[in-house]
Amino acid sequence: MSTRRDDVMAALRDWSKPGRRAELLAAAWQAGETNVSALAEAARISRPTVYADLRSRGIDPDHRPKGSSVIMNLSQLDIEGFTGVGERLDAEFDAALRRWAAEHPTADREAAQAEGMRLAGLMDTTYRYADVRDLLAHEQVARAERDRLLHQVELRWEALSTAAAWLAAHHAYVLAVDEARIAIDMWRERAEAALQRPFFCSSPRDEAAYCQIQEAGHPALEQAMADLDRTPAQTAERLRANLDQAHERRIELAAPTLAQSAQ
């Protein structure tokens, strides 16, 4: 199903009416697409032009809206004593079953078996939830850092035009490019790890356990999972290619000034 973000990005790729581009860029930004490289590619323009168009519509690219699906709550799980930590599973299960037995001294064997199955489902769901939640959080943090550092490259390049200490500013730009490359690779690793750990509920018992987790104040995972880039290797390759192509051109442009400054 198409989302508003998908729709505005499709419109941006097909803009033609004069003056429409900045409007479409602003719409894409407000719909949640704050990756300047993606906007530039969709509109077939340079990233500095994206910044200029956004600012012409009253949008400051330095203040990016926070996505509603960010998994910020990484607080310790404690769902009937289950923390989701792998090495504690057996001990937590035994402790939970002992607590139940102490609270139900007259329960028959059938009731004890039913409770054991419920606790096993709660233990498994809590463990899988913790694993997936942490992977999603790491991917989102890496994605935000990737985009921040790509934006930092643009800021460092723009600063060269007015820099008093030009060599120092140029060095800062070169370092920013290197940091952005590293951030792209780190994000790809986090994204690929998150894709390998899907979260699902396969039974009413799992659904009930998942509801318990959310009722305890921990975030749902569906939207964050839907927001995952399904082709992180291809996206990382494209981002690196765009970065390297721009960098090579900028090195050529800066070469005469660099030579003069080094004399």
Short mmCIF file of the C-alpha atoms (twelve columns), coordinates in Angstrom:
data_MODEL
# 
_entry.id   MODEL 
# 
loop_
_atom_site.group_PDB 
_atom_site.id 
_atom_site.type_symbol 
_atom_site.label_atom_id 
_atom_site.label_alt_id 
_atom_site.label_comp_id 
_atom_site.label_asym_id 
_atom_site.label_seq_id 
_atom_site.Cartn_x 
_atom_site.Cartn_y 
_atom_site.Cartn_z 
_atom_site.pdbx_PDB_model_num 
ATOM 1   C CA . MET A 1   0.000  0.000   0.000   1 
ATOM 2   C CA . SER A 2   1.375  3.388   -1.011  1 
ATOM 3   C CA . THR A 3   2.124  5.851   1.771   1 
ATOM 4   C CA . ARG A 4   2.120  9.629   1.648   1 
ATOM 5   C CA . ARG A 5   5.902  9.545   1.718   1 
ATOM 6   C CA . ASP A 6   5.947  7.230   -1.319  1 
ATOM 7   C CA . ASP A 7   3.461  9.436   -3.166  1 
ATOM 8   C CA . VAL A 8   5.356  12.681  -2.676  1 
ATOM 9   C CA . MET A 9   8.647  11.055  -3.638  1 
ATOM 10  C CA . ALA A 10  7.033  9.732   -6.839  1 
ATOM 11  C CA . ALA A 11  5.732  13.223  -7.618  1 
ATOM 12  C CA . LEU A 12  9.168  14.682  -6.959  1 
ATOM 13  C CA . ARG A 13  10.727 12.311  -9.480  1 
ATOM 14  C CA . ASP A 14  8.230  13.530  -12.089 1 
ATOM 15  C CA . TRP A 15  8.320  17.304  -11.511 1 
ATOM 16  C CA . SER A 16  8.358  19.563  -14.562 1 
ATOM 17  C CA . LYS A 17  6.352  22.724  -13.862 1 
ATOM 18  C CA . PRO A 18  8.669  25.692  -13.124 1 
ATOM 19  C CA . GLY A 19  8.751  26.517  -9.420  1 
ATOM 20  C CA . ARG A 20  7.172  23.193  -8.516  1 
ATOM 21  C CA . ARG A 21  10.416 21.507  -7.474  1 
ATOM 22  C CA . ALA A 22  10.883 23.368  -4.187  1 
ATOM 23  C CA . GLU A 23  7.263  22.743  -3.264  1 
ATOM 24  C CA . LEU A 24  7.638  19.031  -3.905  1 
ATOM 25  C CA . LEU A 25  10.898 18.888  -1.973  1 
ATOM 26  C CA . ALA A 26  9.208  20.529  1.001   1 
ATOM 27  C CA . ALA A 27  6.308  18.063  0.777   1 
ATOM 28  C CA . ALA A 28  8.703  15.110  0.702   1 
ATOM 29  C CA . TRP A 29  10.593 16.491  3.700   1 
ATOM 30  C CA . GLN A 30  7.409  17.010  5.695   1 
ATOM 31  C CA . ALA A 31  6.295  13.490  4.784   1 
ATOM 32  C CA . GLY A 32  9.387  12.126  6.493   1 
ATOM 33  C CA . GLU A 33  12.017 11.855  3.753   1 
ATOM 34  C CA . THR A 34  14.894 13.780  5.348   1 
ATOM 35  C CA . ASN A 35  17.707 12.011  3.491   1 
ATOM 36  C CA . VAL A 36  19.139 14.805  1.334   1 
ATOM 37  C CA . SER A 37  20.879 12.346  -0.990  1 
ATOM 38  C CA . ALA A 38  17.580 10.571  -1.676  1 
ATOM 39  C CA . LEU A 39  15.852 13.886  -2.352  1 
ATOM 40  C CA . ALA A 40  18.634 14.999  -4.691  1 
ATOM 41  C CA . GLU A 41  18.520 11.723  -6.601  1 
ATOM 42  C CA . ALA A 42  14.727 11.819  -6.936  1 
ATOM 43  C CA . ALA A 43  14.714 15.403  -8.218  1 
ATOM 44  C CA . ARG A 44  17.868 14.926  -10.322 1 
ATOM 45  C CA . ILE A 45  19.581 17.927  -8.730  1 
ATOM 46  C CA . SER A 46  22.592 18.501  -6.486  1 
ATOM 47  C CA . ARG A 47  22.398 18.341  -2.705  1 
ATOM 48  C CA . PRO A 48  23.248 22.056  -2.297  1 
ATOM 49  C CA . THR A 49  20.238 22.796  -4.510  1 
ATOM 50  C CA . VAL A 50  18.087 20.657  -2.204  1 
ATOM 51  C CA . TYR A 51  19.228 22.761  0.759   1 
ATOM 52  C CA . ALA A 52  18.489 25.984  -1.115  1 
ATOM 53  C CA . ASP A 53  15.015 24.816  -2.164  1 
ATOM 54  C CA . LEU A 54  14.126 23.663  1.341   1 
ATOM 55  C CA . ARG A 55  15.244 26.944  2.857   1 
ATOM 56  C CA . SER A 56  13.193 28.821  0.256   1 
ATOM 57  C CA . ARG A 57  10.147 27.063  1.729   1 
ATOM 58  C CA . GLY A 58  11.058 27.956  5.302   1 
ATOM 59  C CA . ILE A 59  12.575 24.576  6.189   1 
ATOM 60  C CA . ASP A 60  15.871 24.452  8.045   1 
ATOM 61  C CA . PRO A 61  17.636 21.216  6.994   1 
ATOM 62  C CA . ASP A 62  19.702 21.390  10.194  1 
ATOM 63  C CA . HIS A 63  16.561 20.645  12.244  1 
ATOM 64  C CA . ARG A 64  15.181 17.385  11.001  1 
ATOM 65  C CA . PRO A 65  11.793 16.146  12.208  1 
ATOM 66  C CA . LYS A 66  11.946 13.069  14.386  1 
ATOM 67  C CA . GLY A 67  10.253 9.988   12.958  1 
ATOM 68  C CA . SER A 68  7.286  8.641   14.893  1 
ATOM 69  C CA . SER A 69  8.574  5.091   14.710  1 
ATOM 70  C CA . VAL A 70  11.911 5.599   16.462  1 
ATOM 71  C CA . ILE A 71  12.431 2.911   19.106  1 
ATOM 72  C CA . MET A 72  13.668 5.127   21.928  1 
ATOM 73  C CA . ASN A 73  12.580 3.036   24.908  1 
ATOM 74  C CA . LEU A 74  15.425 0.647   25.632  1 
ATOM 75  C CA . SER A 75  14.595 0.318   29.310  1 
ATOM 76  C CA . GLN A 76  15.045 -3.035  31.004  1 
ATOM 77  C CA . LEU A 77  12.250 -5.494  30.322  1 
ATOM 78  C CA . ASP A 78  10.559 -7.134  33.300  1 
ATOM 79  C CA . ILE A 79  7.447  -8.987  32.190  1 
ATOM 80  C CA . GLU A 80  6.455  -11.238 35.083  1 
ATOM 81  C CA . GLY A 81  10.158 -11.603 35.819  1 
ATOM 82  C CA . PHE A 82  11.254 -12.209 32.218  1 
ATOM 83  C CA . THR A 83  13.933 -9.790  31.036  1 
ATOM 84  C CA . GLY A 84  14.602 -11.128 27.541  1 
ATOM 85  C CA . VAL A 85  18.270 -11.829 28.381  1 
ATOM 86  C CA . GLY A 86  19.279 -15.155 26.840  1 
ATOM 87  C CA . GLU A 87  21.455 -16.507 29.627  1 
ATOM 88  C CA . ARG A 88  18.737 -15.843 32.210  1 
ATOM 89  C CA . LEU A 89  15.880 -17.635 30.425  1 
ATOM 90  C CA . ASP A 90  15.964 -20.963 32.267  1 
ATOM 91  C CA . ALA A 91  16.377 -19.395 35.702  1 
ATOM 92  C CA . GLU A 92  13.616 -16.860 35.061  1 
ATOM 93  C CA . PHE A 93  11.255 -19.572 33.842  1 
ATOM 94  C CA . ASP A 94  11.893 -21.753 36.891  1 
ATOM 95  C CA . ALA A 95  11.417 -18.783 39.221  1 
ATOM 96  C CA . ALA A 96  8.138  -17.784 37.524  1 
ATOM 97  C CA . LEU A 97  6.789  -21.321 37.712  1 
ATOM 98  C CA . ARG A 98  7.731  -21.571 41.412  1 
ATOM 99  C CA . ARG A 99  5.959  -18.294 42.152  1 
ATOM 100 C CA . TRP A 100 2.825  -19.518 40.418  1 
ATOM 101 C CA . ALA A 101 2.914  -22.845 42.285  1 
ATOM 102 C CA . ALA A 102 3.300  -21.011 45.608  1 
ATOM 103 C CA . GLU A 103 0.298  -18.814 44.778  1 
ATOM 104 C CA . HIS A 104 -1.812 -21.784 43.633  1 
ATOM 105 C CA . PRO A 105 -1.058 -24.615 46.094  1 
ATOM 106 C CA . THR A 106 -4.248 -26.543 45.233  1 
ATOM 107 C CA . ALA A 107 -3.895 -26.339 41.443  1 
ATOM 108 C CA . ASP A 108 -4.100 -29.637 39.575  1 
ATOM 109 C CA . ARG A 109 -1.585 -30.970 37.082  1 
ATOM 110 C CA . GLU A 110 -3.561 -29.767 34.059  1 
ATOM 111 C CA . ALA A 111 -3.611 -26.185 35.355  1 
ATOM 112 C CA . ALA A 112 0.103  -26.339 36.096  1 
ATOM 113 C CA . GLN A 113 0.812  -27.558 32.566  1 
ATOM 114 C CA . ALA A 114 -1.315 -24.787 31.061  1 
ATOM 115 C CA . GLU A 115 0.513  -22.191 33.122  1 
ATOM 116 C CA . GLY A 116 3.853  -23.672 32.140  1 
ATOM 117 C CA . MET A 117 2.916  -23.324 28.470  1 
ATOM 118 C CA . ARG A 118 1.786  -19.734 29.005  1 
ATOM 119 C CA . LEU A 119 5.024  -18.850 30.768  1 
ATOM 120 C CA . ALA A 120 7.071  -20.550 28.058  1 
ATOM 121 C CA . GLY A 121 5.294  -18.430 25.448  1 
ATOM 122 C CA . LEU A 122 5.832  -15.277 27.493  1 
ATOM 123 C CA . MET A 123 9.516  -16.116 27.945  1 
ATOM 124 C CA . ASP A 124 10.032 -16.772 24.228  1 
ATOM 125 C CA . THR A 125 8.129  -13.680 23.083  1 
ATOM 126 C CA . THR A 126 9.938  -11.444 25.556  1 
ATOM 127 C CA . TYR A 127 13.299 -12.800 24.410  1 
ATOM 128 C CA . ARG A 128 12.503 -12.329 20.715  1 
ATOM 129 C CA . TYR A 129 11.035 -8.879  21.364  1 
ATOM 130 C CA . ALA A 130 14.154 -7.714  23.217  1 
ATOM 131 C CA . ASP A 131 16.409 -9.018  20.453  1 
ATOM 132 C CA . VAL A 132 14.456 -7.352  17.633  1 
ATOM 133 C CA . ARG A 133 13.842 -4.120  19.554  1 
ATOM 134 C CA . ASP A 134 17.532 -3.643  20.224  1 
ATOM 135 C CA . LEU A 135 18.478 -4.373  16.607  1 
ATOM 136 C CA . LEU A 136 15.873 -1.896  15.346  1 
ATOM 137 C CA . ALA A 137 17.087 0.758   17.768  1 
ATOM 138 C CA . HIS A 138 20.689 0.293   16.663  1 
ATOM 139 C CA . GLU A 139 19.653 0.550   12.998  1 
ATOM 140 C CA . GLN A 140 17.701 3.746   13.619  1 
ATOM 141 C CA . VAL A 141 20.546 5.357   15.550  1 
ATOM 142 C CA . ALA A 142 23.000 4.371   12.778  1 
ATOM 143 C CA . ARG A 143 20.635 5.689   10.106  1 
ATOM 144 C CA . ALA A 144 20.288 9.047   11.854  1 
ATOM 145 C CA . GLU A 145 24.063 9.262   12.257  1 
ATOM 146 C CA . ARG A 146 24.578 8.348   8.601   1 
ATOM 147 C CA . ASP A 147 22.261 11.144  7.465   1 
ATOM 148 C CA . ARG A 148 23.739 13.616  9.933   1 
ATOM 149 C CA . LEU A 149 27.270 12.993  8.705   1 
ATOM 150 C CA . LEU A 150 26.257 13.152  5.047   1 
ATOM 151 C CA . HIS A 151 24.701 16.509  5.814   1 
ATOM 152 C CA . GLN A 152 27.869 17.505  7.667   1 
ATOM 153 C CA . VAL A 153 29.842 16.917  4.454   1 
ATOM 154 C CA . GLU A 154 27.655 19.486  2.701   1 
ATOM 155 C CA . LEU A 155 28.053 21.968  5.533   1 
ATOM 156 C CA . ARG A 156 31.843 21.556  5.531   1 
ATOM 157 C CA . TRP A 157 31.988 22.057  1.772   1 
ATOM 158 C CA . GLU A 158 29.784 25.161  1.907   1 
ATOM 159 C CA . ALA A 159 31.977 26.569  4.696   1 
ATOM 160 C CA . LEU A 160 35.018 26.512  2.404   1 
ATOM 161 C CA . SER A 161 33.701 29.423  0.351   1 
ATOM 162 C CA . THR A 162 33.964 31.820  3.309   1 
ATOM 163 C CA . ALA A 163 36.609 30.125  5.465   1 
ATOM 164 C CA . ALA A 164 39.380 32.372  6.783   1 
ATOM 165 C CA . ALA A 165 41.629 29.400  7.589   1 
ATOM 166 C CA . TRP A 166 41.061 27.667  4.268   1 
ATOM 167 C CA . LEU A 167 43.480 24.744  4.730   1 
ATOM 168 C CA . ALA A 168 41.982 23.877  8.113   1 
ATOM 169 C CA . ALA A 169 38.471 24.109  6.690   1 
ATOM 170 C CA . HIS A 170 39.437 21.914  3.751   1 
ATOM 171 C CA . HIS A 171 40.913 19.336  6.108   1 
ATOM 172 C CA . ALA A 172 37.672 19.385  8.102   1 
ATOM 173 C CA . TYR A 173 35.750 18.732  4.884   1 
ATOM 174 C CA . VAL A 174 37.998 15.775  3.967   1 
ATOM 175 C CA . LEU A 175 37.556 14.307  7.450   1 
ATOM 176 C CA . ALA A 176 33.780 14.734  7.159   1 
ATOM 177 C CA . VAL A 177 33.784 12.727  3.934   1 
ATOM 178 C CA . ASP A 178 35.717 9.921   5.615   1 
ATOM 179 C CA . GLU A 179 33.377 9.901   8.604   1 
ATOM 180 C CA . ALA A 180 30.361 9.753   6.296   1 
ATOM 181 C CA . ARG A 181 31.810 6.741   4.488   1 
ATOM 182 C CA . ILE A 182 32.284 4.947   7.797   1 
ATOM 183 C CA . ALA A 183 28.766 5.869   8.907   1 
ATOM 184 C CA . ILE A 184 27.269 4.448   5.702   1 
ATOM 185 C CA . ASP A 185 29.044 1.127   6.250   1 
ATOM 186 C CA . MET A 186 28.042 1.000   9.915   1 
ATOM 187 C CA . TRP A 187 24.414 1.671   9.035   1 
ATOM 188 C CA . ARG A 188 24.466 -1.090  6.405   1 
ATOM 189 C CA . GLU A 189 25.723 -3.593  8.977   1 
ATOM 190 C CA . ARG A 190 23.019 -2.566  11.478  1 
ATOM 191 C CA . ALA A 191 20.297 -2.681  8.832   1 
ATOM 192 C CA . GLU A 192 21.308 -6.113  7.581   1 
ATOM 193 C CA . ALA A 193 21.386 -7.426  11.157  1 
ATOM 194 C CA . ALA A 194 17.878 -6.062  11.812  1 
ATOM 195 C CA . LEU A 195 16.512 -7.635  8.616   1 
ATOM 196 C CA . GLN A 196 17.752 -11.039 9.751   1 
ATOM 197 C CA . ARG A 197 15.607 -10.920 12.914  1 
ATOM 198 C CA . PRO A 198 11.932 -10.527 11.997  1 
ATOM 199 C CA . PHE A 199 9.435  -10.322 14.851  1 
ATOM 200 C CA . PHE A 200 6.133  -12.178 14.605  1 
ATOM 201 C CA . CYS A 201 3.425  -13.688 16.759  1 
ATOM 202 C CA . SER A 202 2.440  -17.177 15.634  1 
ATOM 203 C CA . SER A 203 -0.263 -17.954 18.201  1 
ATOM 204 C CA . PRO A 204 -2.825 -16.273 20.475  1 
ATOM 205 C CA . ARG A 205 -0.427 -16.974 23.343  1 
ATOM 206 C CA . ASP A 206 2.294  -14.971 21.573  1 
ATOM 207 C CA . GLU A 207 -0.173 -12.152 20.865  1 
ATOM 208 C CA . ALA A 208 -1.155 -12.019 24.532  1 
ATOM 209 C CA . ALA A 209 2.503  -11.861 25.580  1 
ATOM 210 C CA . TYR A 210 3.190  -9.089  23.065  1 
ATOM 211 C CA . CYS A 211 0.236  -7.116  24.456  1 
ATOM 212 C CA . GLN A 212 1.682  -7.506  27.955  1 
ATOM 213 C CA . ILE A 213 4.990  -6.086  26.782  1 
ATOM 214 C CA . GLN A 214 3.313  -3.033  25.257  1 
ATOM 215 C CA . GLU A 215 1.053  -2.533  28.271  1 
ATOM 216 C CA . ALA A 216 4.226  -2.384  30.386  1 
ATOM 217 C CA . GLY A 217 5.254  0.708   28.409  1 
ATOM 218 C CA . HIS A 218 7.529  -0.787  25.764  1 
ATOM 219 C CA . PRO A 219 7.046  0.306   22.130  1 
ATOM 220 C CA . ALA A 220 5.353  -1.654  19.374  1 
ATOM 221 C CA . LEU A 221 7.705  -2.833  16.641  1 
ATOM 222 C CA . GLU A 222 5.532  -2.976  13.519  1 
ATOM 223 C CA . GLN A 223 6.139  0.534   12.164  1 
ATOM 224 C CA . ALA A 224 9.875  0.422   12.815  1 
ATOM 225 C CA . MET A 225 10.055 -2.922  11.028  1 
ATOM 226 C CA . ALA A 226 8.074  -1.518  8.079   1 
ATOM 227 C CA . ASP A 227 10.469 1.432   7.860   1 
ATOM 228 C CA . LEU A 228 13.510 -0.809  7.429   1 
ATOM 229 C CA . ASP A 229 15.349 -0.460  4.130   1 
ATOM 230 C CA . ARG A 230 14.966 -3.877  2.478   1 
ATOM 231 C CA . THR A 231 18.055 -3.428  0.295   1 
ATOM 232 C CA . PRO A 232 20.683 -1.912  2.600   1 
ATOM 233 C CA . ALA A 233 23.643 -3.114  0.529   1 
ATOM 234 C CA . GLN A 234 22.310 -1.401  -2.608  1 
ATOM 235 C CA . THR A 235 21.407 1.750   -0.701  1 
ATOM 236 C CA . ALA A 236 24.839 1.887   0.924   1 
ATOM 237 C CA . GLU A 237 26.497 1.401   -2.452  1 
ATOM 238 C CA . ARG A 238 24.434 4.227   -3.953  1 
ATOM 239 C CA . LEU A 239 25.159 6.584   -1.064  1 
ATOM 240 C CA . ARG A 240 28.870 5.826   -1.243  1 
ATOM 241 C CA . ALA A 241 28.885 6.321   -5.020  1 
ATOM 242 C CA . ASN A 242 27.099 9.678   -4.718  1 
ATOM 243 C CA . LEU A 243 29.456 10.769  -1.958  1 
ATOM 244 C CA . ASP A 244 32.591 9.689   -3.816  1 
ATOM 245 C CA . GLN A 245 31.480 11.232  -7.111  1 
ATOM 246 C CA . ALA A 246 30.779 14.575  -5.458  1 
ATOM 247 C CA . HIS A 247 34.024 14.389  -3.514  1 
ATOM 248 C CA . GLU A 248 36.119 13.695  -6.607  1 
ATOM 249 C CA . ARG A 249 34.591 16.677  -8.386  1 
ATOM 250 C CA . ARG A 250 35.131 18.908  -5.372  1 
ATOM 251 C CA . ILE A 251 38.767 17.857  -5.072  1 
ATOM 252 C CA . GLU A 252 39.226 18.953  -8.680  1 
ATOM 253 C CA . LEU A 253 37.564 22.298  -7.969  1 
ATOM 254 C CA . ALA A 254 39.609 22.842  -4.814  1 
ATOM 255 C CA . ALA A 255 42.949 21.805  -6.304  1 
ATOM 256 C CA . PRO A 256 44.038 25.276  -7.514  1 
ATOM 257 C CA . THR A 257 43.190 26.901  -4.185  1 
ATOM 258 C CA . LEU A 258 44.821 24.053  -2.298  1 
ATOM 259 C CA . ALA A 259 48.001 24.470  -4.323  1 
ATOM 260 C CA . GLN A 260 48.101 28.218  -3.695  1 
ATOM 261 C CA . SER A 261 47.415 27.789  0.020   1 
ATOM 262 C CA . ALA A 262 50.224 25.255  0.335   1 
ATOM 263 C CA . GLN A 263 52.820 27.621  -1.122  1 
# 
